């Protein structure tokens, strides 16, 4: 997927200017947190579960090689073929060559953010393959030629009317109605059923990899993942290294956290473990299965100060709880992963040069960290990225100078106090009629959208000193 | 922070409290500083305002210029460490001292930062948990009031019920709660000028909720948020008076609200 994160501010302006979409996002920002909170409360000790999973994740990441080796052994024993891909290109070419080995023409895909990251669809389509997304949201945006705006609900930005129109334009409907939501779902189901049956290759992602038995776990609500995994003769699981967990029970702990955090459900419709190809006494299942483990900078991240972002379980809760994500929507972020987790991941997986606005799209309000099921200190990681920007001089020189001058004054209190004692009464005088200033030199960033409240007059320190009460120095 | 709870025998003695005024109160709204002094004295504290205080260094720190923030933090630590308590009329600056200063250092300075953090309090929390205000002899405040929870106060300093409790006790007002009260107002320090359109959208959501609450007076414990909200309310021409909670707790304020014309 082409990255346009360097246009974050323009994207954001455009998003804010569309009141319909903005209103739908506001509703998302209102209801998803309520659903998550209710689900967490019903569970009981959700906090303990978070802490537990965090420990498991940290332990697993510290022993990544061990658990990956174990996973590979077990997965091979189950009859899978296991591939490692260092780069997105390697993943894409591995998938393509598997498809070509089987003379495949049609590929049915379940929802997978990893394949968004590698732009797999483009790669396969350029080679002449038909790729169909089978998750309803993914199907909608594929038809619309768009990209996901949310890691859990990729088409959340589209209204019902837009989706209806899209189907009217794309599908040969004949007599079929499209009035109700159920009609639209039935329409998509009818089309997709055919695709599952015709596809020669199914591609799915994974929410967890279980080292102890070599299986992959997938959580869905639509069941499309299971159809992709079981109907076509060849299955390819595209996933990344850091999905690994030691035991089945760890995957289940993750699932409990994931589902409640993502949608507020106590349980998704389907939670599946895939072990490998059809065995002799199985009635169905794929004949050949591949698991591709993508690195794409994960091992670098693991060795960096940002390793905690690898604990992310892709629940999307930080998006729903982030007022900036809710304000501007996922497309503004300009790549695959939006919101707080995306603002950390995008610079790490692409480059800070291409995405240096993203770590600044944060007020450090801390709401994401408060609810992140993986207990990732997202605002701290974003601040660390801003520090890197500052060190590598990627932020605007004017900002850097301004901050430097400000910090210099802070270290010269006498001068600071003399200057502010003089400046504040001037500003107070300028704003005395209105109580606030509509414009202020060097402060367009503030006064473009807000008045600047006038100061009261003399500074506190000056007034207090006049009353002879300031403590010079103790001792 | 249990060991900070006043010991029995100390409850009568005067507490030696240093007020960190905060740069925004110092520059923009000294009445918040004076209100804090009055409240602390009323709560039986001996209040000092150490000279040479300026700012806690958050602008540089949050913008990623840690090198600039470190000497500022060291100056604050040196200036305030002689006192029994440091009280700050801002959850955000208190959060900076308590949560972020220790992370800036290693070794001896880290110890000193931790020691300072252990005795640093946000004002409303201090006035409920350490040095409770005596019952007032004033008439109750006659106004419909709502309260904005600053994020750092809420999440870093555990400030939530304390200002509400004080408003009820001292002024006899029950806060009309904002819808989505735990969502940020969009100030975010330098964020508000780096991304003004998004920031103002967030302020608008907060202000719409404030108007919908039926309140006329919007209070909060952080001047950053309050300047943001007042500035946006003035630009939109909203009839909403915005003040720091300390002003109201200290007595019926006579001056104009933040950004309001003089009466
Ligand atoms: S960072 Fe946390 S809240 Fe955000 S998607 Fe990942 S696990 Fe969920």
XYZ file of C-alpha atoms and ligand atoms in Angstrom:
746
model
C 0.000 0.000 0.000
C 1.345 3.370 -1.007
C 2.142 5.532 1.964
C 0.717 9.070 2.115
C 1.262 9.690 5.823
C 3.274 12.815 5.033
C -0.044 14.401 4.043
C -1.694 13.695 7.382
C -2.701 17.306 7.985
C -4.310 17.752 4.571
C -6.125 14.427 4.918
C -7.310 15.512 8.355
C -8.655 18.816 7.057
C -10.551 17.021 4.315
C -11.991 14.524 6.792
C -13.115 17.257 9.179
C -14.864 19.036 6.325
C -17.211 16.086 5.669
C -19.949 16.366 8.310
C -21.717 13.063 7.503
C -18.628 10.967 7.896
C -17.531 13.003 10.907
C -20.834 12.323 12.596
C -20.571 8.584 11.982
C -17.098 8.592 13.472
C -18.371 10.470 16.508
C -20.935 7.731 17.030
C -18.197 5.124 16.782
C -16.179 7.070 19.343
C -19.198 7.201 21.621
C -20.487 3.647 21.420
C -17.429 1.450 20.979
C -15.856 2.560 24.275
C -19.166 1.972 26.045
C -19.353 -1.527 24.582
C -15.776 -2.279 25.539
C -16.220 -0.992 29.102
C -19.387 -3.012 29.597
C -17.741 -6.180 28.286
C -14.659 -5.664 30.451
C -16.847 -5.078 33.511
C -18.942 -8.190 32.844
C -15.836 -10.307 32.548
C -14.795 -9.577 36.118
C -11.100 -9.144 36.703
C -10.189 -7.886 33.249
C -7.191 -6.071 34.707
C -5.659 -9.287 35.967
C -6.112 -10.832 32.558
C -4.342 -7.883 30.951
C -1.436 -8.153 33.342
C -1.235 -11.894 32.793
C -1.185 -11.631 29.024
C 1.388 -8.873 29.198
C 3.708 -11.137 31.133
C 3.171 -13.947 28.681
C 3.802 -11.632 25.724
C 6.983 -10.194 27.205
C 8.264 -13.650 28.053
C 7.495 -14.902 24.561
C 9.165 -11.936 22.899
C 12.260 -12.457 25.023
C 12.421 -16.049 23.872
C 11.132 -15.479 20.381
C 13.606 -17.749 18.674
C 12.857 -20.645 20.978
C 9.118 -20.435 20.472
C 9.370 -19.912 16.730
C 11.543 -22.991 16.434
C 9.066 -24.981 18.472
C 6.183 -23.671 16.384
C 7.930 -24.588 13.173
C 8.674 -28.113 14.374
C 5.116 -28.709 15.450
C 3.606 -27.137 12.354
C 5.809 -29.290 10.126
C 4.848 -32.356 12.111
C 1.205 -31.509 11.392
C 1.973 -31.560 7.672
C 2.184 -27.812 7.045
C 4.831 -26.145 4.965
C 6.411 -23.269 6.851
C 8.073 -20.309 5.132
C 9.901 -17.334 6.562
C 9.716 -14.007 4.735
C 12.073 -11.235 5.731
C 10.398 -8.586 3.595
C 6.930 -7.854 2.224
C 8.234 -8.677 -1.256
C 9.323 -12.121 -0.095
C 5.896 -12.820 1.349
C 4.218 -11.709 -1.841
C 6.451 -13.747 -4.098
C 6.097 -16.829 -1.893
C 2.314 -16.583 -2.123
C 2.445 -16.050 -5.859
C 4.696 -19.011 -6.471
C 2.451 -21.283 -4.398
C -0.520 -20.106 -6.467
C 1.390 -20.643 -9.702
C 2.559 -24.106 -8.625
C -1.093 -25.087 -8.455
C -2.085 -23.268 -11.601
C -4.490 -21.254 -9.496
C -6.541 -18.463 -11.073
C -8.841 -17.516 -8.212
C -7.902 -16.664 -4.648
C -10.401 -16.197 -1.804
C -9.059 -14.079 1.025
C -10.068 -13.655 4.628
C -9.342 -10.407 6.442
C -5.625 -9.884 6.963
C -3.875 -6.659 7.884
C -0.523 -8.308 7.171
C -1.413 -8.688 3.515
C -2.502 -5.037 3.483
C 0.948 -4.258 4.831
C 2.601 -6.176 1.989
C 0.077 -5.049 -0.675
C -0.408 -8.698 -1.614
C -3.564 -8.165 -3.665
C -1.838 -5.813 -6.071
C 0.997 -8.267 -6.504
C -1.298 -11.203 -7.262
C -3.576 -9.201 -9.521
C -0.635 -7.921 -11.537
C 0.274 -11.553 -12.125
C -3.205 -12.128 -13.526
C -4.912 -13.741 -10.560
C -8.447 -12.966 -9.413
C -8.362 -12.029 -5.757
C -11.597 -11.655 -3.862
C -11.887 -10.350 -0.328
C -14.504 -12.324 1.583
C -14.806 -10.385 4.838
C -17.874 -8.209 4.235
C -16.098 -4.980 5.152
C -13.057 -5.882 3.068
C -15.314 -6.920 0.198
C -17.054 -3.550 0.289
C -13.868 -1.543 0.183
C -12.388 -3.804 -2.449
C -15.417 -3.132 -4.630
C -15.077 0.580 -3.915
C -11.354 0.555 -4.671
C -10.560 1.893 -1.210
C -8.340 0.926 1.696
C -9.350 -0.035 5.262
C -10.084 2.865 7.599
C -10.086 0.705 10.730
C -8.122 -2.436 11.541
C -11.201 -4.297 12.797
C -13.996 -2.695 10.761
C -12.330 -1.822 7.458
C -15.455 -0.239 5.928
C -16.690 1.634 8.992
C -16.282 4.883 7.081
C -18.968 3.943 4.560
C -22.630 4.737 5.069
C -25.413 2.295 4.339
C -26.508 4.445 1.395
C -23.012 4.371 -0.069
C -22.819 0.604 0.278
C -26.233 0.153 -1.307
C -25.206 2.345 -4.230
C -21.960 0.450 -4.587
C -23.815 -2.850 -4.867
C -26.289 -1.357 -7.320
C -23.367 -0.226 -9.462
C -21.312 -3.397 -9.189
C -23.743 -6.265 -9.028
C -26.123 -7.500 -11.673
C -29.101 -7.451 -9.340
C -32.057 -8.301 -11.546
C -35.065 -8.640 -9.235
C -33.159 -8.871 -5.987
C -34.056 -6.160 -3.454
C -31.508 -4.079 -1.541
C -33.753 -2.205 0.851
C -32.813 -3.732 4.180
C -29.395 -4.303 5.680
C -30.240 -8.006 5.578
C -30.773 -7.749 1.798
C -27.321 -6.276 1.351
C -25.729 -8.948 3.512
C -27.629 -11.669 1.635
C -26.474 -10.183 -1.642
C -22.827 -10.265 -0.575
C -23.227 -13.761 0.812
C -24.651 -15.039 -2.463
C -21.754 -13.639 -4.440
C -19.127 -14.792 -1.968
C -20.419 -18.370 -1.654
C -19.628 -18.882 -5.314
C -16.156 -17.516 -4.817
C -15.354 -19.847 -1.943
C -16.344 -22.824 -4.087
C -14.431 -21.696 -7.139
C -11.216 -20.524 -5.501
C -8.197 -22.792 -5.831
C -6.344 -21.029 -3.029
C -7.593 -19.613 0.268
C -5.603 -16.999 2.180
C -6.231 -16.073 5.797
C -4.423 -14.268 8.594
C -3.938 -15.366 12.186
C -4.632 -13.818 15.574
C -2.217 -16.152 17.310
C 0.301 -18.898 16.594
C 0.506 -21.643 19.174
C 4.033 -22.940 19.677
C 3.115 -26.058 21.652
C 1.017 -27.610 18.896
C 1.868 -25.690 15.731
C -1.661 -24.451 15.125
C -2.859 -20.996 14.145
C -5.856 -19.287 15.742
C -8.319 -17.104 13.876
C -11.185 -15.129 15.374
C -14.018 -13.962 13.101
C -17.674 -13.054 13.235
C -18.666 -13.915 9.703
C -17.222 -17.383 9.344
C -15.642 -16.366 6.052
C -12.230 -17.258 7.409
C -13.301 -20.846 7.936
C -14.702 -21.087 4.429
C -11.467 -19.666 2.975
C -9.519 -22.116 5.073
C -11.547 -25.246 4.363
C -13.081 -25.096 0.898
C -10.193 -24.317 -1.481
C -7.682 -27.164 -1.897
C -4.753 -24.978 -0.863
C -4.580 -22.812 2.247
C -1.995 -20.102 2.915
C -1.826 -18.471 6.350
C -0.079 -15.094 6.111
C 1.076 -13.836 9.467
C 3.915 -12.205 11.351
C 6.480 -13.477 13.849
C 5.126 -11.678 16.874
C 1.765 -13.486 16.811
C 3.508 -16.409 18.526
C 2.395 -17.591 21.979
C 3.596 -20.595 23.954
C 0.382 -22.478 24.717
C -3.231 -22.911 23.663
C -4.345 -21.432 26.952
C -2.319 -18.308 26.188
C -4.086 -17.980 22.863
C -7.389 -18.302 24.706
C -6.386 -15.575 27.167
C -5.556 -13.378 24.196
C -8.890 -14.221 22.608
C -10.797 -13.186 25.746
C -9.051 -9.842 25.780
C -9.191 -9.334 22.045
C -12.884 -9.883 21.516
C -14.048 -7.756 24.419
C -11.677 -4.944 23.525
C -12.466 -5.046 19.821
C -16.249 -5.234 19.696
C -17.483 -5.539 23.269
C -18.766 -9.039 22.555
C -18.176 -11.740 25.142
C -17.354 -14.097 22.303
C -17.041 -13.894 18.537
C -19.150 -16.158 16.362
C -16.126 -18.222 15.367
C -12.821 -18.994 17.004
C -10.900 -21.549 14.959
C -7.630 -23.378 15.317
C -6.088 -24.643 12.103
C -3.615 -27.433 12.509
C -2.738 -28.503 8.980
C -3.946 -30.311 5.847
C -6.734 -32.853 5.717
C -5.819 -36.156 7.324
C -6.873 -39.557 6.041
C -9.986 -39.825 8.150
C -11.023 -36.140 7.834
C -14.166 -35.464 5.815
C -12.988 -32.093 4.513
C -10.257 -29.459 4.738
C -7.479 -28.237 2.451
C -5.135 -30.740 0.867
C -2.076 -28.544 1.268
C -1.358 -25.845 3.826
C 1.337 -23.192 4.039
C 2.201 -20.842 6.857
C 4.227 -17.755 5.945
C 5.852 -15.902 8.817
C 6.725 -12.338 7.891
C 9.371 -10.391 9.728
C 9.257 -6.987 7.999
C 11.339 -5.167 10.622
C 9.775 -6.922 13.631
C 13.114 -8.288 14.788
C 14.577 -4.786 14.519
C 11.694 -3.425 16.584
C 12.216 -6.196 19.118
C 15.789 -5.034 19.612
C 14.754 -1.366 19.881
C 13.172 0.744 22.615
C 9.822 0.254 20.920
C 9.574 -3.497 21.440
C 6.352 -3.226 23.434
C 4.439 -2.331 20.296
C 4.957 -5.969 19.294
C 2.577 -6.917 22.111
C -0.284 -5.365 20.145
C -3.098 -7.848 19.506
C -4.782 -5.675 16.841
C -8.027 -5.161 18.736
C -8.544 -1.618 17.458
C -9.662 -0.325 20.857
C -7.026 2.391 20.881
C -8.511 3.697 17.633
C -12.024 3.841 19.065
C -10.804 5.567 22.216
C -8.554 8.109 20.489
C -10.286 11.460 19.945
C -7.878 12.212 17.134
C -8.634 8.987 15.289
C -12.335 9.597 15.883
C -11.897 13.149 14.647
C -10.095 12.445 11.386
C -10.674 8.759 10.625
C -8.278 6.064 9.537
C -7.542 7.216 6.003
C -5.939 10.413 7.279
C -3.064 8.354 8.674
C -2.091 7.470 5.140
C -1.108 3.832 5.495
C -2.330 0.466 6.795
C -2.433 1.050 10.539
C -4.169 4.154 11.928
C -4.806 5.597 15.384
C -2.347 5.363 18.271
C -1.000 1.922 17.381
C -0.621 3.032 13.783
C 1.159 6.217 14.746
C 3.745 4.039 16.464
C 3.895 1.276 13.860
C 3.885 3.327 10.673
C 7.145 5.170 11.409
C 8.751 1.903 12.498
C 7.577 -0.174 9.545
C 8.022 2.528 6.903
C 10.153 5.474 7.974
C 9.899 8.395 10.339
C 10.753 10.697 7.436
C 7.598 9.645 5.606
C 5.346 9.823 8.624
C 6.709 12.446 10.992
C 3.305 14.019 11.625
C 1.897 10.828 13.101
C 3.784 10.813 16.418
C 2.574 14.387 16.866
C -1.062 13.453 16.357
C -1.372 12.838 20.087
C -2.292 14.980 23.086
C -0.785 12.439 25.529
C -4.257 12.125 27.034
C -3.471 8.535 27.944
C -6.867 7.079 27.180
C -5.439 4.496 24.759
C -2.898 3.232 27.251
C -5.628 3.030 29.868
C -7.656 0.548 27.821
C -5.070 -1.200 25.642
C -5.535 -4.900 26.482
C -1.814 -5.436 25.867
C -0.923 -2.610 28.279
C 1.232 -0.852 25.714
C 2.341 2.617 26.874
C 1.355 4.155 23.542
C 1.742 7.843 24.522
C 5.234 7.129 25.849
C 6.230 5.371 22.635
C 4.866 8.308 20.643
C 6.851 10.721 22.786
C 9.959 8.622 22.183
C 9.324 8.899 18.460
C 9.008 12.673 18.810
C 12.316 12.632 20.607
C 13.828 10.772 17.697
C 12.333 13.315 15.315
C 13.866 16.071 17.344
C 17.261 14.375 17.430
C 17.196 13.644 13.733
C 15.915 17.177 13.108
C 12.820 15.980 11.287
C 10.513 18.490 12.957
C 10.311 22.046 11.743
C 13.396 24.162 12.440
C 11.135 26.960 13.671
C 9.693 24.671 16.322
C 13.077 23.494 17.431
C 14.344 27.051 17.702
C 11.247 28.172 19.580
C 11.551 25.363 22.099
C 15.247 25.948 22.523
C 14.696 29.659 23.223
C 11.853 28.888 25.618
C 13.952 26.365 27.504
C 16.818 28.855 27.657
C 14.581 31.448 29.273
C 13.361 28.875 31.765
C 16.938 28.435 32.901
C 17.327 32.179 33.386
C 14.464 32.878 35.768
C 15.375 36.483 36.555
C 15.318 37.422 32.912
C 12.233 35.306 32.261
C 10.366 37.002 35.064
C 11.442 40.479 34.035
C 10.413 39.897 30.442
C 7.086 38.233 31.252
C 6.386 40.898 33.872
C 6.640 43.434 31.100
C 4.936 41.502 28.300
C 1.825 40.281 30.080
C 0.477 43.736 31.005
C 0.916 44.740 27.352
C -1.146 41.753 26.186
C -3.679 42.438 28.919
C -3.986 46.017 27.729
C -4.395 44.923 24.095
C -7.190 42.555 25.025
C -8.875 44.587 27.704
C -12.011 45.539 25.759
C -12.833 42.127 24.369
C -11.176 40.064 27.086
C -9.403 38.119 24.387
C -7.390 38.684 21.235
C -8.519 37.570 17.795
C -5.042 37.618 16.326
C -1.592 37.645 17.767
C 1.726 37.811 15.926
C 3.614 34.479 15.917
C 0.561 32.681 17.288
C -1.449 31.930 14.162
C -1.459 28.273 15.194
C -3.582 29.306 18.131
C -5.571 32.260 16.861
C -6.521 30.690 13.533
C -9.316 28.786 15.236
C -9.455 30.230 18.757
C -9.348 33.578 20.500
C -6.361 34.116 22.716
C -7.688 34.832 26.204
C -6.044 38.026 27.434
C -3.843 37.692 30.516
C -5.179 39.344 33.663
C -2.310 41.834 33.901
C 0.908 41.666 35.885
C 2.328 38.186 36.385
C 1.726 36.305 39.601
C 5.379 36.344 40.533
C 5.621 40.103 40.138
C 2.447 40.825 42.085
C 3.379 38.422 44.818
C 6.851 39.855 45.107
C 5.414 43.334 45.422
C 3.542 42.103 48.436
C 6.955 41.103 49.787
C 6.052 37.488 50.223
C 8.167 35.571 47.755
C 10.626 33.183 49.346
C 14.091 33.984 48.065
C 15.766 30.773 48.973
C 15.282 28.478 51.846
C 17.906 27.732 54.447
C 1.871 7.212 48.549
C 0.635 5.870 51.859
C 3.606 7.079 53.818
C 2.590 10.590 52.850
C -0.642 10.490 54.773
C -0.182 12.977 57.599
C 0.841 11.365 60.826
C -1.500 11.794 63.738
C 0.702 14.164 65.668
C 1.310 16.313 62.632
C -2.307 17.032 61.901
C -2.265 20.029 64.227
C 1.103 21.340 63.152
C 1.349 23.745 60.240
C 2.442 22.072 57.054
C 5.249 23.690 55.165
C 3.939 23.866 51.616
C 5.635 25.263 48.536
C 3.291 26.429 45.826
C 4.346 25.763 42.280
C 2.309 28.405 40.540
C 2.730 26.940 37.023
C 3.756 29.066 34.081
C 0.236 29.486 32.771
C -1.181 30.743 36.068
C 1.847 32.983 36.534
C 1.550 34.554 33.115
C -2.108 34.339 32.199
C -4.153 34.114 35.355
C -2.442 35.127 38.590
C -5.783 34.943 40.405
C -5.456 31.144 40.250
C -2.161 31.407 42.108
C -3.629 33.742 44.722
C -6.651 31.494 45.114
C -4.360 28.528 45.682
C -2.411 30.439 48.348
C -5.630 31.405 50.100
C -6.975 27.846 50.022
C -3.763 26.359 51.345
C -3.602 28.915 54.154
C -7.213 28.241 54.997
C -6.309 24.558 55.213
C -3.712 25.451 57.833
C -0.579 25.361 55.712
C 2.375 27.695 55.818
C 2.686 28.623 52.167
C 5.877 29.587 50.419
C 6.246 30.616 46.824
C 9.841 29.884 45.908
C 11.283 32.611 43.755
C 12.982 31.732 40.472
C 10.228 29.308 39.543
C 9.166 29.428 35.916
C 7.773 26.289 34.296
C 8.038 22.533 34.682
C 9.501 22.028 31.205
C 6.638 20.153 29.624
C 6.671 21.982 26.267
C 10.184 20.788 25.482
C 9.638 17.360 27.030
C 6.449 16.597 25.148
C 7.920 17.888 21.925
C 10.708 15.391 22.226
C 13.467 17.801 23.202
C 14.515 15.902 26.283
C 17.908 17.591 26.349
C 16.197 20.907 26.924
C 13.822 19.474 29.519
C 16.488 17.907 31.734
C 18.121 21.110 33.087
C 14.675 22.629 33.642
C 13.669 19.595 35.666
C 16.888 19.757 37.682
C 16.243 23.406 38.514
C 12.706 22.580 39.675
C 13.942 19.701 41.821
C 16.578 21.879 43.480
C 14.157 24.708 44.055
C 11.355 22.670 45.589
C 13.050 19.825 47.425
C 13.539 21.716 50.746
C 9.784 21.785 51.450
C 7.505 19.235 53.114
C 5.008 19.388 50.281
C 4.799 20.804 46.800
C 1.296 21.703 45.695
C 0.387 22.560 42.123
C -2.915 23.921 40.786
C -2.590 21.747 37.692
C -2.880 18.008 37.153
C -0.689 18.238 34.116
C 2.293 19.910 35.792
C 1.872 17.668 38.832
C 1.902 14.682 36.484
C 5.096 15.985 34.925
C 6.827 16.147 38.310
C 5.427 12.874 39.607
C 5.401 10.607 36.575
C 7.851 12.034 34.096
C 10.720 13.652 36.019
C 11.867 10.336 37.506
C 11.943 8.843 34.005
C 14.318 11.573 32.855
C 17.151 10.552 35.133
C 19.253 7.753 36.469
C 21.254 7.498 39.675
C 21.272 10.298 42.218
C 19.044 12.636 40.249
C 16.504 9.909 39.836
C 16.420 9.449 43.602
C 15.934 13.170 44.047
C 13.190 13.222 41.414
C 11.428 10.338 43.132
C 11.688 12.062 46.512
C 10.151 15.196 45.041
C 7.432 13.173 43.316
C 6.534 11.556 46.632
C 5.654 14.916 48.177
C 4.092 16.605 45.183
C 0.327 16.974 45.028
C -2.289 18.339 42.718
C -4.154 21.091 44.570
C -7.670 19.613 44.904
C -6.302 16.247 45.907
C -4.080 17.853 48.518
C -7.047 19.785 49.909
C -9.091 16.630 50.321
C -6.528 14.000 51.228
C -3.693 15.754 53.049
C -4.869 19.085 54.405
C -8.664 19.114 54.306
C -10.316 22.482 54.020
C -12.443 23.465 57.009
C -16.163 23.967 56.453
C -16.893 27.301 54.872
C -18.803 30.178 56.362
C -19.855 31.454 52.979
C -23.155 31.469 51.170
C -23.481 28.662 48.635
C -22.605 29.473 45.044
C -25.681 30.023 42.960
C -24.685 28.736 39.538
C -25.105 25.699 37.336
C -21.596 24.252 37.188
C -19.943 21.625 35.045
C -16.434 20.244 35.365
C -13.805 19.288 32.808
C -11.403 16.566 33.896
C -7.926 17.311 32.571
C -6.381 14.105 31.242
C -3.140 14.208 33.211
C -4.993 14.939 36.455
C -7.386 12.116 35.740
C -4.948 9.467 34.582
C -1.606 10.430 36.098
C -2.679 12.008 39.388
C -5.940 10.187 40.155
C -7.940 13.379 40.376
C -11.627 12.786 39.783
C -13.876 13.012 42.825
C -11.759 15.504 44.769
C -12.774 18.715 42.947
C -16.403 17.598 42.915
C -16.293 16.853 46.611
C -14.742 20.255 47.339
C -17.298 22.072 45.211
C -20.092 20.385 47.090
C -18.570 20.987 50.507
C -17.308 24.494 49.996
C -19.784 25.954 47.543
C -22.802 23.716 47.900
C -22.891 22.945 44.189
C -23.333 19.613 42.583
C -21.509 19.288 39.286
C -23.649 18.691 36.217
C -21.541 16.049 34.542
C -20.344 16.365 30.962
C -21.158 13.613 28.522
C -17.889 11.822 27.609
C -16.148 13.566 30.459
C -13.051 11.372 30.151
C -12.285 12.476 26.596
C -9.509 15.009 26.000
C -10.401 18.642 25.208
C -7.746 18.871 22.500
C -5.273 21.135 24.279
C -2.365 18.719 24.548
C 0.313 21.388 25.035
C 2.034 22.105 21.733
C -0.460 19.818 19.965
C -3.064 22.582 19.961
C -0.933 24.789 17.737
C 0.590 22.015 15.647
C -2.785 20.580 14.679
C -5.249 23.409 15.311
C -8.101 22.039 13.205
C -8.211 18.707 15.036
C -7.620 20.409 18.355
C -10.533 22.775 17.836
C -12.829 19.958 16.766
C -12.057 18.288 20.094
C -12.700 21.558 21.945
C -16.001 21.915 20.116
C -17.120 18.466 21.226
C -16.285 19.369 24.807
C -18.022 22.744 24.583
C -21.122 21.230 22.979
C -21.294 18.784 25.857
C -20.828 21.644 28.320
C -23.699 23.607 26.784
C -25.850 20.476 26.701
C -25.216 19.907 30.412
C -27.165 23.083 31.116
C -24.277 24.629 33.018
C -23.302 28.283 32.749
C -19.973 27.901 34.480
C -17.329 25.511 33.170
C -14.650 24.704 35.724
C -11.486 22.670 35.530
C -8.206 22.124 37.291
C -5.821 22.810 34.427
C -5.315 26.209 32.846
C -4.089 24.685 29.602
C -7.430 23.017 28.972
C -9.297 26.067 30.218
C -7.497 28.498 27.912
C -8.199 26.169 25.014
C -11.882 25.859 25.905
C -12.341 29.532 26.716
C -10.507 30.587 23.558
C -12.703 28.412 21.400
C -15.874 29.380 23.276
C -15.096 33.078 22.703
C -14.454 32.464 19.010
C -17.808 30.716 18.733
C -19.550 33.341 20.815
C -20.776 30.843 23.404
C -22.239 32.143 26.665
C -20.093 30.032 28.907
C -17.989 31.308 31.753
C -14.734 29.379 32.110
C -12.723 29.375 35.331
C -10.175 27.420 37.300
C -11.815 25.524 40.142
C -9.484 27.157 42.693
C -10.942 30.590 41.936
C -14.409 29.403 42.866
C -13.311 27.396 45.886
C -11.379 30.353 47.305
C -14.417 32.639 47.248
C -16.952 34.050 44.857
C -14.736 35.373 42.062
C -15.187 39.013 41.160
C -13.020 39.344 38.061
C -14.131 38.229 34.590
C -13.972 34.585 33.494
C -11.111 33.423 31.279
C -11.154 35.415 28.031
C -14.187 37.449 29.112
C -14.301 41.240 28.867
C -13.960 43.171 32.104
C -17.281 43.890 33.653
S -2.230 -1.028 20.670
Fe -3.471 -2.028 22.228
S -5.502 -1.105 22.006
Fe -4.369 -0.625 20.124
S -4.887 -2.255 18.702
Fe -3.023 -2.892 19.740
S -3.714 -4.118 21.474
Fe -5.489 -2.974 20.751
